[in-house]
Short mmCIF file of C-alpha atoms in Angstrom, two decimals:
data_model
loop_
_atom_site.label_atom_id
_atom_site.label_comp_id
_atom_site.label_asym_id
_atom_site.label_seq_id
_atom_site.Cartn_x
_atom_site.Cartn_y
_atom_site.Cartn_z
CA MET A 1 25.89 50.56 23.40
CA LYS A 2 27.90 47.39 22.86
CA THR A 3 25.25 45.23 24.58
CA GLU A 4 22.50 46.73 22.37
CA ILE A 5 24.48 45.80 19.25
CA CYS A 6 24.99 42.27 20.61
CA LYS A 7 21.26 41.94 21.34
CA THR A 8 20.40 43.15 17.84
CA ILE A 9 22.86 40.74 16.22
CA ARG A 10 21.54 37.87 18.39
CA THR A 11 17.92 38.69 17.46
CA VAL A 12 18.70 38.90 13.74
CA THR A 13 20.64 35.62 13.92
CA VAL A 14 17.78 33.84 15.70
CA LEU A 15 15.21 35.14 13.21
CA ALA A 16 17.39 34.22 10.23
CA GLY A 17 17.93 30.77 11.72
CA LEU A 18 14.18 30.26 12.18
CA VAL A 19 13.48 31.23 8.57
CA MET A 20 16.20 28.88 7.35
CA LEU A 21 14.93 25.99 9.48
CA THR A 22 11.23 26.38 8.75
CA GLY A 23 11.41 27.87 5.28
CA CYS A 24 8.83 29.99 3.61
CA PRO A 25 5.54 28.61 2.34
CA GLY A 26 5.94 27.75 -1.28
CA TYR A 27 4.22 25.92 -4.10
CA GLY A 28 4.50 22.49 -2.46
CA ASP A 29 3.31 23.69 0.95
CA ILE A 30 -0.17 24.78 -0.05
CA MET A 31 -2.90 22.35 0.96
CA VAL A 32 -5.64 21.72 -1.58
CA PRO A 33 -8.96 21.32 0.24
CA SER A 34 -11.10 18.23 -0.19
CA GLU A 35 -14.50 18.37 -1.76
CA SER A 36 -17.64 16.67 -0.56
CA THR A 37 -20.55 15.55 -2.68
CA SER A 38 -23.99 14.00 -2.68
CA VAL A 39 -24.79 10.31 -3.00
CA SER A 40 -27.60 8.52 -4.79
CA MET A 41 -28.54 5.07 -6.02
CA LYS A 42 -28.89 4.05 -9.64
CA GLY A 43 -30.22 0.51 -9.49
CA GLU A 44 -27.58 -1.44 -7.56
CA GLU A 45 -24.90 1.23 -8.12
CA VAL A 46 -23.88 3.81 -5.53
CA CYS A 47 -23.29 7.09 -7.37
CA PHE A 48 -21.52 10.29 -6.39
CA PHE A 49 -22.33 13.61 -8.04
CA VAL A 50 -19.35 15.29 -9.74
CA ALA A 51 -19.76 19.05 -10.08
CA ASN A 52 -18.16 20.54 -13.21
CA PRO A 53 -16.92 17.17 -14.45
CA LYS A 54 -15.27 18.53 -17.63
CA ASN A 55 -12.81 15.75 -18.49
CA TYR A 56 -12.14 14.54 -14.93
CA GLN A 57 -11.73 10.82 -14.30
CA PRO A 58 -10.75 8.87 -11.15
CA ILE A 59 -7.09 8.00 -10.59
CA PHE A 60 -7.46 6.70 -7.02
CA ILE A 61 -10.26 5.39 -4.84
CA ALA A 62 -10.49 4.08 -1.30
CA ILE A 63 -13.74 2.55 -0.05
CA ASN A 64 -13.52 1.29 3.50
CA PRO A 65 -15.84 0.49 6.39
CA ARG A 66 -15.87 3.43 8.77
CA GLU A 67 -14.50 1.52 11.78
CA ILE A 68 -11.22 0.60 10.06
CA PRO A 69 -8.28 2.77 11.22
CA ILE A 70 -6.92 5.12 8.55
CA LYS A 71 -3.53 3.36 8.44
CA GLU A 72 -5.22 0.03 7.67
CA ARG A 73 -7.46 1.25 4.87
CA SER A 74 -7.02 -0.15 1.40
CA PHE A 75 -7.17 1.71 -1.89
CA ILE A 76 -7.13 1.09 -5.61
CA ASP A 77 -4.82 3.04 -7.87
CA LYS A 78 -6.20 3.72 -11.39
CA PRO A 79 -9.61 2.13 -10.83
CA ARG A 80 -11.62 1.01 -13.83
CA LEU A 81 -14.37 3.53 -13.15
CA SER A 82 -15.54 6.55 -15.12
CA VAL A 83 -17.37 9.79 -14.56
CA VAL A 84 -20.44 9.64 -16.80
CA LYS A 85 -23.13 12.32 -16.96
CA ASP A 86 -21.91 14.16 -13.84
CA GLN A 87 -21.71 10.96 -11.76
CA LEU A 88 -19.08 8.53 -10.57
CA CYS A 89 -20.97 5.27 -10.02
CA ILE A 90 -19.64 2.25 -8.12
CA PRO A 91 -21.13 -1.00 -9.44
CA SER A 92 -21.54 -3.94 -7.06
CA SER A 93 -19.00 -5.84 -9.19
CA PHE A 94 -16.38 -3.24 -8.12
CA TYR A 95 -17.38 -2.96 -4.44
CA LYS A 96 -20.27 -4.51 -2.53
CA PHE A 97 -21.73 -2.10 0.02
CA GLU A 98 -23.44 -3.99 2.86
CA ASP A 99 -26.74 -2.85 4.28
CA GLY A 100 -26.52 -1.40 7.81
CA LYS A 101 -22.84 -0.41 7.48
CA GLN A 102 -21.10 2.94 7.25
CA TYR A 103 -18.27 3.68 4.82
CA VAL A 104 -15.67 6.34 4.12
CA VAL A 105 -15.21 6.88 0.39
CA ASP A 106 -12.18 8.84 -0.73
CA TYR A 107 -11.31 9.38 -4.37
CA VAL A 108 -9.15 11.64 -6.52
CA LEU A 109 -10.20 12.97 -9.90
CA SER A 110 -7.69 14.18 -12.44
CA PRO A 111 -8.06 15.66 -15.94
CA ASN A 112 -8.32 12.82 -18.46
CA GLY A 113 -7.57 10.34 -15.67
CA LEU A 114 -3.85 11.08 -15.90
CA ASP A 115 -1.79 10.92 -12.72
CA ALA A 116 0.58 13.66 -13.77
CA GLY A 117 0.75 17.38 -13.93
CA ASP A 118 -0.18 20.14 -11.55
CA LYS A 119 -1.53 19.01 -8.17
CA PHE A 120 -3.91 21.96 -8.27
CA THR A 121 -5.83 20.38 -11.15
CA LYS A 122 -6.55 17.22 -9.13
CA ARG A 123 -9.71 17.09 -7.06
CA SER A 124 -9.89 15.13 -3.82
CA VAL A 125 -13.33 14.02 -2.65
CA ILE A 126 -14.05 12.50 0.77
CA VAL A 127 -17.53 11.47 1.82
CA GLY A 128 -19.14 9.30 4.47
CA ILE A 129 -22.10 7.11 3.55
CA GLU A 130 -24.39 4.69 5.31
CA MET A 131 -26.32 1.92 3.62
CA ALA A 132 -29.81 1.54 5.07
CA SER A 133 -32.69 -0.42 3.54
CA GLY A 134 -30.82 -0.70 0.25
CA ARG A 135 -30.31 3.06 -0.04
CA ALA A 136 -27.18 5.19 0.38
CA HIS A 137 -27.30 8.16 2.76
CA LEU A 138 -24.67 10.77 3.59
CA ILE A 139 -23.21 10.78 7.10
CA LYS A 140 -21.05 13.40 8.77
CA LEU A 141 -17.38 12.49 9.10
CA ASN A 142 -15.22 13.29 12.12
CA ASN A 143 -12.21 15.58 11.70
CA ASP A 144 -9.84 12.60 12.01
CA GLU A 145 -11.54 10.85 9.08
CA TYR A 146 -10.50 13.46 6.50
#
């Protein structure tokens, strides 16, 4: 009888310790999934479709050649870009996409372009593109590129 009580106490202690060490999933532990989108050309601009744009504007963008390791990628905080008529367009004056190269484009949209508030209102978009014959085409990204 005494050994059963000891086993029960040990089990409860271990379980309580695990909960205390790992915690319970809470507000900050929920992962917001990334979106994908389509790509098109508008003259020299590479444009990304923005579904339900409402008042969303970019607060972060990273455009990098695909072969660059994730830790070495560069980004621009608060880019001078805007969502206009359901599209976020990248002019060649902002970034020059080279023909025959592949890119990973990652950007975050936030209501009114403000980097504050609820993380669930922000939208993260990751897309792979390839420039071929002056046109932009979607490419499939690997799991480690998200």
